[in-house]
Every structure is written in C-alpha cells, then in structure tokens.
mmCIF file of N, CA and C in Angstrom:
data_model
loop_
_atom_site.group_PDB
_atom_site.id
_atom_site.type_symbol
_atom_site.label_atom_id
_atom_site.label_comp_id
_atom_site.label_asym_id
_atom_site.label_seq_id
_atom_site.Cartn_x
_atom_site.Cartn_y
_atom_site.Cartn_z
ATOM 1 N N MET S 256 158.582 190.399 114.465
ATOM 2 C CA MET S 256 158.057 191.094 113.342
ATOM 3 C C MET S 256 156.416 191.283 113.693
ATOM 4 N N LEU S 257 155.898 192.502 113.490
ATOM 5 C CA LEU S 257 154.764 193.042 113.864
ATOM 6 C C LEU S 257 153.693 192.889 112.873
ATOM 7 N N SER S 258 152.488 192.576 113.067
ATOM 8 C CA SER S 258 151.480 192.182 112.196
ATOM 9 C C SER S 258 150.618 193.329 111.918
ATOM 10 N N PRO S 259 150.370 193.619 110.667
ATOM 11 C CA PRO S 259 149.811 194.531 110.015
ATOM 12 C C PRO S 259 148.380 194.950 110.828
ATOM 13 N N TYR S 260 147.930 193.643 110.988
ATOM 14 C CA TYR S 260 146.189 193.718 111.789
ATOM 15 C C TYR S 260 146.631 194.628 113.063
ATOM 16 N N LEU S 261 147.931 194.622 113.866
ATOM 17 C CA LEU S 261 148.001 195.253 114.829
ATOM 18 C C LEU S 261 148.222 196.259 114.715
ATOM 19 N N LEU S 262 149.536 196.888 113.463
ATOM 20 C CA LEU S 262 149.379 198.141 113.536
ATOM 21 C C LEU S 262 148.056 198.824 112.958
ATOM 22 N N LYS S 263 147.303 198.303 112.058
ATOM 23 C CA LYS S 263 145.986 198.375 111.968
ATOM 24 C C LYS S 263 145.195 199.225 112.950
ATOM 25 N N ARG S 264 145.054 198.323 113.904
ATOM 26 C CA ARG S 264 144.277 198.517 115.122
ATOM 27 C C ARG S 264 144.689 199.287 115.730
ATOM 28 N N GLU S 265 145.949 199.884 115.985
ATOM 29 C CA GLU S 265 146.500 200.573 117.012
ATOM 30 C C GLU S 265 146.604 201.963 115.848
ATOM 31 N N LEU S 266 145.898 202.169 114.702
ATOM 32 C CA LEU S 266 146.422 203.119 114.162
ATOM 33 C C LEU S 266 146.217 204.430 114.619
ATOM 34 N N PRO S 267 146.452 205.405 114.629
ATOM 35 C CA PRO S 267 148.241 205.609 114.583
ATOM 36 C C PRO S 267 148.913 205.929 116.077
ATOM 37 N N ARG S 268 147.993 205.404 116.853
ATOM 38 C CA ARG S 268 148.440 205.505 118.153
ATOM 39 C C ARG S 268 149.567 204.550 119.011
ATOM 40 N N SER S 269 150.937 204.955 119.114
ATOM 41 C CA SER S 269 151.574 204.835 119.921
ATOM 42 C C SER S 269 152.482 205.505 120.572
ATOM 43 N N ASN S 270 153.427 205.219 121.541
ATOM 44 C CA ASN S 270 153.958 206.312 122.418
ATOM 45 C C ASN S 270 154.851 207.386 121.440
ATOM 46 N N PHE S 271 155.097 207.059 120.114
ATOM 47 C CA PHE S 271 155.763 208.055 119.602
ATOM 48 C C PHE S 271 155.523 208.295 118.523
ATOM 49 N N ALA S 272 154.140 208.146 118.027
ATOM 50 C CA ALA S 272 153.577 208.271 116.676
ATOM 51 C C ALA S 272 152.418 209.252 117.162
ATOM 52 N N MET S 273 151.926 210.028 116.234
ATOM 53 C CA MET S 273 150.851 210.848 116.182
ATOM 54 C C MET S 273 149.677 209.936 116.307
ATOM 55 N N ASN S 274 148.948 210.823 117.740
ATOM 56 C CA ASN S 274 147.665 209.761 117.942
ATOM 57 C C ASN S 274 146.338 210.605 116.870
ATOM 58 N N THR S 275 145.387 209.927 117.062
ATOM 59 C CA THR S 275 144.374 210.089 115.961
ATOM 60 C C THR S 275 143.852 211.727 116.363
ATOM 61 N N ALA S 276 143.669 212.059 117.307
ATOM 62 C CA ALA S 276 143.258 213.330 117.448
ATOM 63 C C ALA S 276 143.779 214.323 116.808
ATOM 64 N N LEU S 277 145.287 214.424 116.886
ATOM 65 C CA LEU S 277 146.223 215.143 116.635
ATOM 66 C C LEU S 277 146.092 215.089 114.953
ATOM 67 N N LEU S 278 145.841 214.185 114.731
ATOM 68 C CA LEU S 278 146.072 213.468 112.597
ATOM 69 C C LEU S 278 145.094 214.466 112.451
ATOM 70 N N GLY S 279 143.691 214.175 113.352
ATOM 71 C CA GLY S 279 142.325 215.021 112.568
ATOM 72 C C GLY S 279 142.341 216.363 112.857
ATOM 73 N N LYS S 280 143.219 216.886 114.059
ATOM 74 C CA LYS S 280 143.293 218.586 113.745
ATOM 75 C C LYS S 280 144.046 218.648 112.629
ATOM 76 N N LEU S 281 145.077 217.869 112.255
ATOM 77 C CA LEU S 281 145.822 218.495 111.467
ATOM 78 C C LEU S 281 145.231 218.569 109.936
ATOM 79 N N MET S 282 144.453 217.445 109.683
ATOM 80 C CA MET S 282 143.637 217.456 108.385
ATOM 81 C C MET S 282 142.785 218.741 107.957
ATOM 82 N N VAL S 283 142.197 219.212 109.572
ATOM 83 C CA VAL S 283 141.379 220.242 109.454
ATOM 84 C C VAL S 283 142.249 221.847 108.945
ATOM 85 N N LEU S 284 143.530 221.640 110.118
ATOM 86 C CA LEU S 284 144.288 222.616 109.246
ATOM 87 C C LEU S 284 144.343 222.853 108.214
ATOM 88 N N ASN S 285 144.898 221.637 107.115
ATOM 89 C CA ASN S 285 145.324 221.495 106.240
ATOM 90 C C ASN S 285 144.191 221.972 105.424
ATOM 91 N N SER S 286 143.040 221.505 105.681
ATOM 92 C CA SER S 286 141.931 222.291 104.242
ATOM 93 C C SER S 286 141.861 223.425 104.460
ATOM 94 N N LEU S 287 142.090 224.160 105.883
ATOM 95 C CA LEU S 287 142.037 225.655 105.904
ATOM 96 C C LEU S 287 143.395 226.432 105.299
ATOM 97 N N TYR S 288 144.500 225.405 105.028
ATOM 98 C CA TYR S 288 145.699 226.064 104.601
ATOM 99 C C TYR S 288 146.621 226.762 105.468
ATOM 100 N N ILE S 289 146.404 226.243 106.696
ATOM 101 C CA ILE S 289 147.154 226.866 108.170
ATOM 102 C C ILE S 289 147.999 225.709 108.764
ATOM 103 N N GLU S 290 148.322 224.610 108.002
ATOM 104 C CA GLU S 290 149.103 223.411 108.631
ATOM 105 C C GLU S 290 150.158 223.804 109.387
ATOM 106 N N THR S 291 151.053 224.883 108.889
ATOM 107 C CA THR S 291 152.391 225.416 108.874
ATOM 108 C C THR S 291 152.345 225.772 110.583
ATOM 109 N N ILE S 292 150.874 226.390 111.312
ATOM 110 C CA ILE S 292 150.988 226.788 112.499
ATOM 111 C C ILE S 292 150.808 225.534 113.216
ATOM 112 N N ALA S 293 150.500 224.613 113.185
ATOM 113 C CA ALA S 293 149.852 223.149 113.996
ATOM 114 C C ALA S 293 151.330 222.847 115.012
ATOM 115 N N SER S 294 150.985 222.479 116.251
ATOM 116 C CA SER S 294 151.872 221.737 117.015
ATOM 117 C C SER S 294 152.165 220.510 116.455
ATOM 118 N N MET S 295 153.050 219.481 116.400
ATOM 119 C CA MET S 295 153.266 218.394 115.945
ATOM 120 C C MET S 295 154.028 217.701 117.263
ATOM 121 N N ASP S 296 153.606 216.894 118.069
ATOM 122 C CA ASP S 296 154.260 216.282 119.122
ATOM 123 C C ASP S 296 154.731 214.946 118.482
ATOM 124 N N GLY S 297 154.573 214.482 117.850
ATOM 125 C CA GLY S 297 154.790 212.958 117.301
ATOM 126 C C GLY S 297 156.206 212.997 116.625
ATOM 127 N N GLU S 298 156.669 211.944 116.498
ATOM 128 C CA GLU S 298 158.054 211.487 116.296
ATOM 129 C C GLU S 298 158.085 210.990 114.681
ATOM 130 N N LEU S 299 156.912 210.439 114.337
ATOM 131 C CA LEU S 299 156.912 210.140 113.135
ATOM 132 C C LEU S 299 155.291 209.811 112.656
ATOM 133 N N VAL S 300 154.675 209.662 111.830
ATOM 134 C CA VAL S 300 153.088 209.484 111.425
ATOM 135 C C VAL S 300 153.194 208.326 110.793
ATOM 136 N N MET S 301 152.289 207.464 111.235
ATOM 137 C CA MET S 301 152.116 206.395 110.894
ATOM 138 C C MET S 301 150.200 205.761 110.406
ATOM 139 N N ALA S 302 150.289 205.703 109.115
ATOM 140 C CA ALA S 302 148.745 206.154 108.788
ATOM 141 C C ALA S 302 148.418 205.635 107.295
ATOM 142 N N PRO S 303 147.051 205.069 106.598
ATOM 143 C CA PRO S 303 146.954 204.953 105.284
ATOM 144 C C PRO S 303 146.903 206.041 104.893
ATOM 145 N N TYR S 304 147.150 205.705 103.158
ATOM 146 C CA TYR S 304 146.674 207.031 102.508
ATOM 147 C C TYR S 304 145.220 207.481 102.609
ATOM 148 N N LYS S 305 144.340 206.784 102.525
ATOM 149 C CA LYS S 305 143.067 207.003 102.638
ATOM 150 C C LYS S 305 142.371 205.959 103.871
ATOM 151 N N TYR S 306 141.502 206.805 105.181
ATOM 152 C CA TYR S 306 141.034 205.833 106.227
ATOM 153 C C TYR S 306 139.482 206.755 106.104
ATOM 154 N N ARG S 307 138.741 205.253 106.304
ATOM 155 C CA ARG S 307 137.286 205.489 106.266
ATOM 156 C C ARG S 307 136.596 206.309 105.084
ATOM 157 N N GLY S 308 137.602 206.158 103.571
ATOM 158 C CA GLY S 308 136.719 207.209 102.692
ATOM 159 C C GLY S 308 137.673 208.174 102.330
ATOM 160 N N ARG S 309 138.409 208.836 103.521
ATOM 161 C CA ARG S 309 139.004 210.148 103.218
ATOM 162 C C ARG S 309 140.404 210.006 103.319
ATOM 163 N N THR S 310 141.089 211.028 102.562
ATOM 164 C CA THR S 310 142.581 211.053 102.495
ATOM 165 C C THR S 310 142.911 212.036 103.462
ATOM 166 N N LEU S 311 144.156 211.134 103.797
ATOM 167 C CA LEU S 311 144.961 211.370 105.065
ATOM 168 C C LEU S 311 145.940 212.444 104.693
ATOM 169 N N PHE S 312 146.525 212.147 103.382
ATOM 170 C CA PHE S 312 147.841 212.927 103.041
ATOM 171 C C PHE S 312 147.350 213.562 101.595
ATOM 172 N N ARG S 313 147.534 214.889 102.055
ATOM 173 C CA ARG S 313 147.709 215.824 100.934
ATOM 174 C C ARG S 313 149.196 216.368 100.491
ATOM 175 N N PRO S 314 149.329 217.175 99.442
ATOM 176 C CA PRO S 314 150.669 217.186 99.135
ATOM 177 C C PRO S 314 151.029 218.273 100.080
ATOM 178 N N ARG S 315 150.295 219.235 100.397
ATOM 179 C CA ARG S 315 150.657 220.342 101.675
ATOM 180 C C ARG S 315 151.157 219.607 102.822
ATOM 181 N N LEU S 316 150.250 218.717 103.279
ATOM 182 C CA LEU S 316 150.204 218.261 104.631
ATOM 183 C C LEU S 316 151.433 217.363 104.732
ATOM 184 N N ALA S 317 151.915 216.685 103.757
ATOM 185 C CA ALA S 317 153.214 215.963 103.292
ATOM 186 C C ALA S 317 154.165 216.383 103.430
ATOM 187 N N ALA S 318 154.618 217.507 102.694
ATOM 188 C CA ALA S 318 155.505 218.487 102.830
ATOM 189 C C ALA S 318 155.784 219.146 103.895
ATOM 190 N N GLU S 319 154.813 219.409 104.618
ATOM 191 C CA GLU S 319 154.890 219.947 105.949
ATOM 192 C C GLU S 319 155.682 219.116 106.780
ATOM 193 N N PHE S 320 155.206 217.682 106.731
ATOM 194 C CA PHE S 320 156.027 216.630 107.732
ATOM 195 C C PHE S 320 157.604 216.655 107.075
ATOM 196 N N LYS S 321 157.581 216.600 105.791
ATOM 197 C CA LYS S 321 159.054 216.785 105.446
ATOM 198 C C LYS S 321 159.886 217.748 105.907
ATOM 199 N N ARG S 322 159.215 219.176 105.781
ATOM 200 C CA ARG S 322 159.959 220.227 106.383
ATOM 201 C C ARG S 322 160.213 219.892 108.063
ATOM 202 N N ARG S 323 159.160 219.437 108.465
ATOM 203 C CA ARG S 323 159.611 219.262 109.978
ATOM 204 C C ARG S 323 160.330 217.973 110.533
ATOM 205 N N ASN S 324 160.800 217.405 109.400
ATOM 206 C CA ASN S 324 161.560 216.037 109.048
ATOM 207 C C ASN S 324 160.797 215.125 110.172
ATOM 208 N N ILE S 325 159.637 214.861 109.976
ATOM 209 C CA ILE S 325 158.796 213.901 110.708
ATOM 210 C C ILE S 325 158.633 212.963 109.457
ATOM 211 N N PRO S 326 159.217 211.591 109.963
ATOM 212 C CA PRO S 326 159.019 210.565 108.561
ATOM 213 C C PRO S 326 157.690 209.845 108.709
ATOM 214 N N ILE S 327 156.961 209.388 107.370
ATOM 215 C CA ILE S 327 155.713 208.896 107.090
ATOM 216 C C ILE S 327 156.059 207.620 106.589
ATOM 217 N N ILE S 328 155.367 206.670 107.524
ATOM 218 C CA ILE S 328 155.226 205.603 107.210
ATOM 219 C C ILE S 328 153.715 205.216 106.845
ATOM 220 N N LEU S 329 153.391 204.242 105.499
ATOM 221 C CA LEU S 329 152.242 204.650 105.229
ATOM 222 C C LEU S 329 151.940 202.963 105.574
ATOM 223 N N MET S 330 150.463 202.855 105.902
ATOM 224 C CA MET S 330 150.189 201.259 106.163
ATOM 225 C C MET S 330 149.250 200.884 104.998
ATOM 226 N N PRO S 331 148.919 199.645 105.067
ATOM 227 C CA PRO S 331 148.288 199.159 104.179
ATOM 228 C C PRO S 331 146.917 199.717 103.783
ATOM 229 N N SER S 332 146.506 200.063 102.611
ATOM 230 C CA SER S 332 145.090 200.867 102.590
ATOM 231 C C SER S 332 144.356 199.862 101.088
ATOM 232 N N LYS S 333 143.162 200.022 101.034
ATOM 233 C CA LYS S 333 142.873 199.350 99.647
ATOM 234 C C LYS S 333 143.189 200.152 98.371
ATOM 235 N N GLU S 334 143.456 201.310 98.631
ATOM 236 C CA GLU S 334 143.788 202.232 97.206
ATOM 237 C C GLU S 334 145.175 202.396 97.472
ATOM 238 N N GLU S 335 145.826 202.376 96.240
ATOM 239 C CA GLU S 335 146.849 202.538 95.997
ATOM 240 C C GLU S 335 147.607 204.194 96.246
ATOM 241 N N PRO S 336 148.717 204.377 97.019
ATOM 242 C CA PRO S 336 149.391 205.933 97.468
ATOM 243 C C PRO S 336 149.538 206.398 95.980
ATOM 244 N N PRO S 337 149.798 207.630 95.813
ATOM 245 C CA PRO S 337 150.077 208.213 94.673
ATOM 246 C C PRO S 337 151.678 208.336 94.685
ATOM 247 N N PRO S 338 152.439 208.434 93.377
ATOM 248 C CA PRO S 338 153.775 208.137 93.757
ATOM 249 C C PRO S 338 154.450 209.548 94.309
ATOM 250 N N TRP S 339 153.802 210.708 94.019
ATOM 251 C CA TRP S 339 154.349 211.761 95.161
ATOM 252 C C TRP S 339 154.398 211.311 96.269
ATOM 253 N N LEU S 340 153.587 210.568 96.920
ATOM 254 C CA LEU S 340 153.302 210.526 98.407
ATOM 255 C C LEU S 340 154.561 208.915 98.669
ATOM 256 N N LYS S 341 154.502 208.283 97.884
ATOM 257 C CA LYS S 341 155.735 206.900 97.946
ATOM 258 C C LYS S 341 156.782 207.704 98.125
ATOM 259 N N GLN S 342 157.225 208.993 97.333
ATOM 260 C CA GLN S 342 158.691 209.442 97.452
ATOM 261 C C GLN S 342 158.878 210.087 98.772
ATOM 262 N N LEU S 343 157.896 210.570 99.288
ATOM 263 C CA LEU S 343 157.954 211.346 100.860
ATOM 264 C C LEU S 343 157.832 210.219 102.074
ATOM 265 N N ALA S 344 157.005 209.156 101.512
ATOM 266 C CA ALA S 344 157.405 208.229 103.003
ATOM 267 C C ALA S 344 158.899 207.462 103.220
ATOM 268 N N ILE S 345 158.907 206.979 103.957
ATOM 269 C CA ILE S 345 160.195 206.359 104.706
ATOM 270 C C ILE S 345 159.929 204.803 104.289
ATOM 271 N N GLY S 346 158.918 204.447 104.339
ATOM 272 C CA GLY S 346 158.562 203.212 104.202
ATOM 273 C C GLY S 346 157.200 203.065 104.193
ATOM 274 N N GLN S 347 156.633 201.268 103.946
ATOM 275 C CA GLN S 347 155.531 201.303 103.751
ATOM 276 C C GLN S 347 155.228 199.518 104.433
ATOM 277 N N VAL S 348 154.262 199.592 105.065
ATOM 278 C CA VAL S 348 153.691 198.183 105.556
ATOM 279 C C VAL S 348 153.269 197.677 104.909
ATOM 280 N N VAL S 349 153.550 196.385 104.553
ATOM 281 C CA VAL S 349 152.858 195.802 103.707
ATOM 282 C C VAL S 349 152.021 194.598 103.859
ATOM 283 N N ASP S 350 150.813 194.495 103.352
ATOM 284 C CA ASP S 350 150.212 193.307 103.964
ATOM 285 C C ASP S 350 149.498 192.573 102.734
ATOM 286 N N ASN S 351 150.035 191.477 102.727
ATOM 287 C CA ASN S 351 150.072 190.317 101.490
ATOM 288 C C ASN S 351 148.438 189.888 101.406
ATOM 289 N N SER S 352 147.933 189.845 102.895
ATOM 290 C CA SER S 352 146.360 188.949 102.746
ATOM 291 C C SER S 352 145.419 190.143 101.913
ATOM 292 N N MET S 353 145.888 191.288 101.657
ATOM 293 C CA MET S 353 145.000 192.146 100.789
ATOM 294 C C MET S 353 144.881 191.952 99.407
ATOM 295 N N ASP S 354 145.440 191.183 98.730
ATOM 296 C CA ASP S 354 145.732 190.751 97.473
ATOM 297 C C ASP S 354 144.530 190.057 96.827
#
C-alpha cells in the first residue's frame, strides 16, 4: 500500500507519470487554448485538483487527456474536485488524515 504522503512528496514525479515541468507547460498551453499541440510523454497524470492555490485541471485540459487516453488519478487536496473532473478521473487517492 502506498502512503499518500509519499505520493504527495513525489507529485507528480515517477517513471510513468508526467513530471512537474511538463504539467506546468501544459497549464500554460491550456491558458492559451492551444493544449492540443503539446507533446505528452507520460502514461498517466497523478496530481491534485489544486496545487499551491492554482487549479491544475481545467475542463479543456482534462478533455485533452481523455482524448489522448491518458488517465487522471486525483491526489488528496484541501478543496473537493468538481463533479466533471471526478467523472473524467479513473481514481482518487484517499487521505483519511485530512478530515
């Protein structure tokens, strides 16, 4: 069993997930409405809905992940993700200590 703290510390760095730099680049391209031209080398995205006060998943970017068959796993966050994002995500890491 993986600890949510380990996953949070490694967010979203692993051999198969998109790294922090790529996720930041995707957020910039998404704000310019040109996320479709981005190269995505990760097999999945593992990140919270909000990170350091910034929303990581907007509807267009999440739809682009779905279009490219890149699964989304939501990490624990202080703010509850919206229903549309929960529908697009394949799973969510649960952290019971945040209650």
